[in-house]
C-alpha cells in the first residue's frame, strides 16, 4: 500500500510538471522560435488526425527527433513491406524531427506528440486506434505509454540502450520501472542492457541489435547524388575532412588545421541558424562559402571550406571525405551519429565525451575511430591518417567491417512480430 501511495504521489508531481512545462512553453512561444514551433504544431494534431482516422488500420511509430527517426526508418519500411494493408503514422516530440518527418514519403501521416497529459494521451490513442505501436530508443512519455497499454495494444521498444546510471536502476526509479512494464517487448541493442533489465525484474526483453546499422548500410547502397558537393570535391586533389553535426567547441579545434594548404573542409554544423553560419564564415575567412551560395558554374578552385547550411544531406556527405569528424564530443549529451560516416568506410574522429555510445566504443576498439580533446591531438591524428602508409586504409577497412558485422536488427524484430502474430494483413 505504501509503495502504491508513493507511486501515486510521484505520478501526481509528474503530471504537475508536465502542466507547468506546457504553460512555460506557451509563455516562451512569442520570444523563442523553437517554443513557438512546438506550440504551433500541437495546435493542429487532433484535427489533422481526425481527417485521417478512417484510413487505417494504423501502425504508430514515435521518435524523439530526427536521429531517432533515422534509427526507426528500417523498421518502418520493413513493416510497410510485410503488412502493406496498414497505414503508417509517425509522431515526433521535437520540431526539428517533425520538419524532417513531413518530407518523408514513406509515412502516411506525420504529427507532433501532444503534451503528455492523461486527457491528451487517451484522446490521441483513441483517435489513432493503432494496431501496433513502436517507440524508438527512448522518449518515454508516461501517459501515452499507459494509454496504449490500457487498450491492450501491442507496444514495442526498439533499439533501446540501458546503462547502470539511468534512473531505472536507482532507488528512486520506481515510476520509470513501472513504465517499462507497459511495453509488450523491449528490443535492446546489447546483452549488457538485457542483464540490467533482468536485474530489476524486466524479463520481456531481448538483444536484437541497433537498427541504425541497417539504416546506414541502406544509405550507402543507393545514395542520391549531391551535384554541388561533387563539384566542390572534384576541384583539387587535396584530401577533404568532412565534419558533421559540429558545435562551437568542435569548430574551435577544426579551425586550427591547415585549411590554406594541404587540406579542405566540408562542415555541416548541428545548428544552421544565420548567426552560426556567419560565425563559421568569420572563422574560416574568404576561402569559405555556404552551400546555398555555391553554384555549379562557380570557380571552386580557390575555396577551401564548404559550409552546409541545410538539413537532409549529412549521411551522404561523408562519402566525399578522406577522413571524418563527428561533433558533440565536448557537450554533456555526447557525440552525434558516428555510423553514418563509418558506413562509407571512413576513419572517424570525435571529442572526448563518447563513452556512453556503444558504437563509438566499438569503432575505437576496432581501430576505426579516434578521440581527441585538444587541437594539437586533432592535428596529430589527421597527419597520421593522411601520411603515406597503410594507416588510413586500415582504419577505413575497420570502419566498414564494424558496420557490416552489426547489421541485421530489423529482420530480427520483424520475424518476432510475425512469430507472435501481432499484425495481420
XYZ file of C-alpha atoms in Angstrom:
425
model
C 0.000 0.000 0.000
C 2.822 2.371 0.914
C 4.602 1.668 -2.360
C 1.405 2.309 -4.337
C 0.828 5.581 -2.486
C 4.387 6.654 -3.269
C 3.823 5.813 -6.923
C 0.645 7.903 -6.988
C 2.438 10.873 -5.449
C 5.242 10.684 -7.991
C 2.763 10.458 -10.869
C 0.915 13.465 -9.409
C 4.116 15.517 -9.412
C 4.942 14.266 -12.929
C 1.548 15.480 -14.142
C 2.079 18.799 -12.376
C 5.491 19.171 -14.012
C 4.042 18.446 -17.462
C 1.319 21.053 -16.925
C 3.858 23.676 -15.846
C 6.109 22.725 -18.768
C 3.261 23.315 -21.209
C 2.483 26.667 -19.601
C 6.118 27.782 -19.799
C 6.255 26.857 -23.484
C 3.133 28.914 -24.093
C 4.708 31.910 -22.362
C 8.007 31.471 -24.223
C 6.457 30.963 -27.667
C 6.382 34.667 -28.685
C 10.096 35.009 -27.936
C 11.692 31.598 -28.608
C 11.375 30.172 -32.161
C 11.624 26.524 -31.064
C 8.941 27.015 -28.417
C 6.760 28.746 -31.000
C 7.149 25.818 -33.423
C 6.457 23.327 -30.632
C 3.244 25.114 -29.690
C 2.068 25.733 -33.256
C 2.448 22.093 -34.248
C 0.455 20.883 -31.273
C -2.491 23.139 -32.045
C -3.251 21.088 -35.154
C -2.682 17.466 -34.208
C -6.244 16.498 -33.283
C -7.968 17.983 -36.332
C -5.388 16.521 -38.712
C -5.625 13.033 -37.224
C -9.426 13.097 -37.232
C -9.325 13.658 -41.003
C -7.217 10.520 -41.491
C -8.862 8.365 -38.841
C -10.828 6.181 -41.263
C -7.793 5.410 -43.436
C -6.421 2.772 -41.001
C -5.609 0.274 -39.625
C -2.618 2.205 -38.316
C 0.874 1.364 -37.170
C 2.135 4.186 -34.957
C 5.862 4.880 -34.580
C 7.136 7.535 -32.176
C 10.566 9.186 -32.421
C 12.009 11.912 -30.218
C 13.730 13.725 -33.071
C 15.460 13.344 -36.439
C 18.183 10.986 -35.201
C 15.704 8.506 -33.774
C 13.660 8.770 -36.969
C 16.666 7.612 -38.984
C 17.015 4.760 -36.494
C 13.372 3.834 -36.947
C 13.208 4.018 -40.742
C 14.420 0.442 -41.412
C 11.704 -0.940 -39.135
C 9.065 1.371 -40.584
C 9.907 0.365 -44.144
C 10.021 -3.329 -43.252
C 6.628 -3.073 -41.532
C 5.152 -1.440 -44.621
C 6.581 -4.160 -46.857
C 5.367 -7.007 -44.635
C 1.911 -5.533 -43.881
C 1.005 -3.318 -46.868
C -2.615 -3.089 -45.744
C -1.645 -0.933 -42.766
C -1.028 2.808 -42.764
C 1.989 4.355 -41.061
C 1.782 7.236 -38.573
C 4.988 8.827 -37.267
C 4.951 11.181 -34.285
C 7.720 13.458 -33.023
C 8.463 15.344 -29.847
C 10.825 17.947 -31.347
C 10.187 20.490 -34.124
C 13.458 19.521 -35.856
C 12.299 15.912 -36.074
C 8.878 16.910 -37.345
C 10.386 19.130 -40.049
C 12.371 16.159 -41.356
C 9.478 13.730 -40.982
C 6.926 15.701 -43.003
C 9.215 15.449 -46.037
C 9.423 11.656 -45.796
C 7.218 9.913 -48.352
C 7.213 6.574 -46.535
C 4.738 7.723 -43.862
C 1.018 8.200 -44.428
C 0.724 10.748 -41.628
C 3.192 12.755 -39.529
C 2.276 14.588 -36.347
C 3.591 16.078 -33.144
C 3.051 14.043 -30.000
C 0.726 16.158 -27.844
C 1.707 17.292 -24.381
C 1.821 14.208 -22.155
C -1.313 14.709 -20.082
C -3.708 11.849 -19.349
C -6.515 13.505 -21.334
C -4.316 14.208 -24.363
C -2.907 10.691 -24.337
C -6.297 8.981 -24.150
C -7.652 11.196 -26.936
C -4.609 10.648 -29.169
C -4.646 6.864 -28.787
C -8.422 6.729 -29.218
C -8.315 8.671 -32.490
C -5.428 6.703 -33.986
C -6.635 3.343 -32.628
C -3.305 1.718 -33.597
C -2.878 -1.981 -34.302
C 0.784 -1.741 -33.230
C 2.862 0.945 -31.506
C 6.651 1.234 -31.789
C 8.763 3.641 -29.733
C 12.338 4.192 -30.903
C 15.215 4.037 -28.398
C 13.797 6.228 -25.618
C 11.493 9.258 -25.156
C 9.318 7.563 -22.563
C 6.082 9.533 -22.133
C 4.248 8.013 -19.189
C 0.652 8.904 -20.036
C 0.863 7.917 -23.701
C 2.504 4.599 -22.886
C -0.085 3.948 -20.186
C -2.944 4.754 -22.584
C -1.609 2.291 -25.167
C -1.102 -0.383 -22.516
C -4.616 0.034 -21.108
C -6.119 -0.510 -24.576
C -4.241 -3.808 -24.868
C -2.399 -2.657 -27.990
C 0.991 -4.316 -28.670
C 3.696 -1.830 -27.678
C 7.335 -2.342 -28.662
C 10.535 -0.511 -27.758
C 13.203 -0.709 -30.471
C 16.984 -0.160 -30.310
C 16.978 0.827 -26.651
C 20.253 1.045 -24.757
C 20.378 0.944 -20.968
C 23.204 1.979 -18.629
C 23.663 1.479 -14.870
C 23.498 5.217 -14.161
C 19.965 5.621 -15.516
C 17.064 6.220 -13.147
C 15.513 2.834 -13.986
C 18.214 1.220 -11.848
C 18.235 3.670 -8.929
C 16.306 3.532 -5.657
C 14.163 6.458 -6.800
C 13.282 4.941 -10.177
C 10.045 3.185 -9.256
C 7.893 5.067 -11.758
C 10.448 4.534 -14.515
C 10.498 0.807 -13.752
C 6.704 0.715 -13.824
C 6.780 2.444 -17.187
C 8.843 -0.396 -18.676
C 6.060 -2.816 -17.759
C 3.756 -1.027 -20.199
C 5.748 -2.464 -23.111
C 4.863 -5.796 -24.680
C 8.530 -6.354 -25.567
C 11.779 -4.409 -25.403
C 14.298 -4.906 -28.213
C 17.607 -3.639 -26.851
C 20.971 -3.146 -28.505
C 23.146 -5.487 -26.454
C 23.281 -8.227 -23.840
C 24.508 -5.757 -21.215
C 21.143 -3.987 -21.468
C 19.327 -7.319 -21.142
C 21.270 -8.108 -17.960
C 20.485 -4.698 -16.477
C 16.785 -5.062 -17.209
C 16.639 -8.549 -15.732
C 18.314 -7.226 -12.574
C 15.169 -5.141 -11.923
C 12.730 -7.883 -12.889
C 12.141 -6.882 -16.514
C 12.307 -10.154 -18.440
C 10.244 -9.294 -21.531
C 13.309 -8.196 -23.499
C 15.940 -9.455 -25.935
C 19.088 -8.193 -27.651
C 18.214 -7.546 -31.298
C 20.957 -5.032 -32.115
C 20.833 -1.450 -33.332
C 18.687 -0.670 -36.382
C 20.944 2.288 -37.241
C 23.411 -0.188 -38.728
C 20.694 -1.357 -41.115
C 19.836 2.233 -41.963
C 23.345 3.430 -42.755
C 24.061 0.303 -44.795
C 20.986 1.044 -46.913
C 22.047 4.656 -47.487
C 25.441 3.640 -48.861
C 23.913 1.124 -51.271
C 21.924 3.670 -53.284
C 22.983 7.220 -52.400
C 21.135 10.114 -54.007
C 23.544 12.399 -55.910
C 24.725 15.738 -54.496
C 25.892 17.679 -57.592
C 27.118 20.802 -55.768
C 29.125 18.768 -53.276
C 30.506 16.638 -56.090
C 31.674 19.769 -57.917
C 33.400 21.118 -54.804
C 35.077 17.782 -54.080
C 36.406 17.381 -57.615
C 38.249 20.719 -57.597
C 41.723 19.940 -56.399
C 43.464 16.779 -55.301
C 43.896 17.665 -51.620
C 42.259 15.409 -49.036
C 38.929 16.516 -47.564
C 37.796 16.405 -43.956
C 34.017 16.118 -43.636
C 32.862 17.373 -40.237
C 29.250 16.648 -39.299
C 26.943 17.866 -36.515
C 29.592 20.212 -35.125
C 29.245 22.611 -32.207
C 31.396 25.700 -31.499
C 33.774 23.676 -29.296
C 34.422 21.278 -32.182
C 34.799 24.131 -34.633
C 37.415 25.826 -32.464
C 39.633 22.745 -32.837
C 38.929 22.244 -36.526
C 39.700 25.897 -37.274
C 43.358 25.376 -36.355
C 44.009 22.741 -39.016
C 45.914 23.881 -42.162
C 42.996 24.904 -44.385
C 45.034 27.248 -46.545
C 47.163 24.410 -47.878
C 47.084 20.655 -47.906
C 43.547 20.093 -46.627
C 39.980 21.114 -47.428
C 36.856 21.040 -45.295
C 33.162 20.301 -45.704
C 31.459 21.243 -42.445
C 27.809 20.615 -41.532
C 27.089 22.293 -38.171
C 24.409 20.970 -35.842
C 22.716 24.375 -35.750
C 22.260 26.169 -39.074
C 20.767 29.466 -37.936
C 22.131 32.601 -39.599
C 24.232 33.600 -36.588
C 26.048 30.262 -36.536
C 26.683 30.231 -40.284
C 28.061 33.779 -40.071
C 30.308 32.711 -37.186
C 31.705 29.898 -39.337
C 32.350 32.332 -42.188
C 34.270 34.510 -39.740
C 36.303 31.538 -38.512
C 37.413 30.377 -41.950
C 37.561 33.674 -43.840
C 37.367 34.369 -47.546
C 38.149 30.787 -48.543
C 34.817 29.612 -47.100
C 31.421 29.565 -48.811
C 27.964 28.436 -47.712
C 26.372 25.661 -49.737
C 23.348 27.846 -50.523
C 25.709 30.340 -52.198
C 27.652 27.792 -54.217
C 26.705 27.422 -57.865
C 27.801 24.679 -60.205
C 29.393 27.199 -62.550
C 31.370 28.908 -59.760
C 35.114 28.546 -59.730
C 35.643 26.370 -56.676
C 39.408 26.176 -57.025
C 40.021 28.961 -54.503
C 37.518 27.631 -51.992
C 38.904 25.622 -49.094
C 35.861 25.347 -46.836
C 32.264 24.487 -47.743
C 29.673 25.241 -45.039
C 26.497 23.153 -45.270
C 23.585 25.409 -44.318
C 20.703 22.990 -44.906
C 19.335 19.775 -43.419
C 18.975 16.373 -45.019
C 22.257 15.587 -46.758
C 24.645 14.779 -43.907
C 24.505 10.991 -44.219
C 25.501 11.308 -47.899
C 28.192 13.939 -47.323
C 30.638 11.583 -45.668
C 31.280 9.718 -48.917
C 33.274 12.751 -50.131
C 35.661 12.766 -47.194
C 39.117 11.298 -46.857
C 38.541 11.371 -43.101
C 35.584 12.466 -40.973
C 34.899 14.327 -37.738
C 31.701 13.889 -35.710
C 30.633 16.743 -33.432
C 29.156 16.786 -29.951
C 32.074 15.238 -28.102
C 32.585 18.328 -25.963
C 28.917 18.519 -24.926
C 27.339 16.871 -21.911
C 24.985 14.902 -24.163
C 27.904 13.499 -26.168
C 28.695 12.806 -29.800
C 26.278 12.526 -32.687
C 25.904 9.686 -35.200
C 29.263 8.067 -35.998
C 27.787 5.218 -38.030
C 26.795 7.417 -40.969
C 30.488 8.090 -41.563
C 31.744 4.602 -40.707
C 29.318 3.007 -43.176
C 31.199 4.738 -46.002
C 34.434 3.185 -44.780
C 35.825 6.457 -43.420
C 38.084 6.934 -40.383
C 36.166 8.787 -37.671
C 37.417 11.433 -35.214
C 35.430 12.902 -32.312
C 35.776 14.644 -28.949
C 36.257 13.046 -25.528
C 32.630 12.533 -24.463
C 31.812 9.299 -26.269
C 31.885 6.549 -23.632
C 28.126 6.132 -23.311
C 27.818 5.351 -27.025
C 28.269 1.660 -27.685
C 29.046 2.082 -31.387
C 31.684 4.752 -30.713
C 33.440 2.483 -28.220
C 33.271 -0.309 -30.756
C 34.793 1.818 -33.505
C 37.636 2.916 -31.224
C 38.318 -0.693 -30.229
C 38.318 -1.701 -33.900
C 40.914 0.944 -34.789
C 38.416 2.868 -36.919
C 37.855 5.881 -34.646
C 39.991 8.284 -32.646
C 39.117 10.573 -29.738
C 40.764 13.989 -29.340
C 40.466 16.693 -26.696
C 42.971 19.306 -27.932
C 43.743 20.926 -31.268
C 47.280 19.523 -31.150
C 45.922 15.997 -30.808
C 43.487 16.558 -33.664
C 46.339 17.728 -35.906
C 48.401 14.698 -34.879
C 45.595 12.248 -35.714
C 44.821 13.951 -39.033
C 48.507 13.985 -40.010
C 48.828 10.324 -39.093
C 45.840 9.299 -41.181
C 46.954 11.329 -44.198
C 50.611 10.290 -44.039
C 51.964 7.778 -46.577
C 51.429 4.224 -45.443
C 48.578 1.891 -44.617
C 47.132 3.755 -41.614
C 44.155 5.383 -43.288
C 43.365 2.301 -45.367
C 43.389 0.078 -42.292
C 41.126 2.464 -40.367
C 38.765 2.706 -43.344
C 38.503 -1.063 -43.685
C 37.955 -1.418 -39.943
C 35.084 1.097 -40.060
C 33.303 -0.646 -42.928
C 33.848 -4.057 -41.339
C 32.424 -2.930 -37.986
C 29.207 -1.735 -39.629
C 28.852 -4.887 -41.725
C 29.258 -7.121 -38.673
C 26.416 -5.388 -36.839
C 23.613 -5.221 -39.400
C 20.520 -7.391 -39.007
C 18.459 -5.922 -36.150
C 15.492 -5.081 -38.377
C 14.828 -8.598 -39.733
C 15.074 -9.981 -36.190
C 12.386 -7.568 -34.998
C 10.096 -8.235 -37.962
C 10.495 -12.005 -37.525
C 9.438 -11.675 -33.864
C 6.336 -9.662 -34.814
C 5.426 -12.294 -37.393
C 6.022 -15.143 -34.958
C 3.778 -13.529 -32.323
C 1.152 -12.666 -34.962
C 0.861 -9.102 -33.710
C -0.344 -7.915 -37.121
C -2.459 -9.441 -39.861
C -2.930 -8.158 -43.400
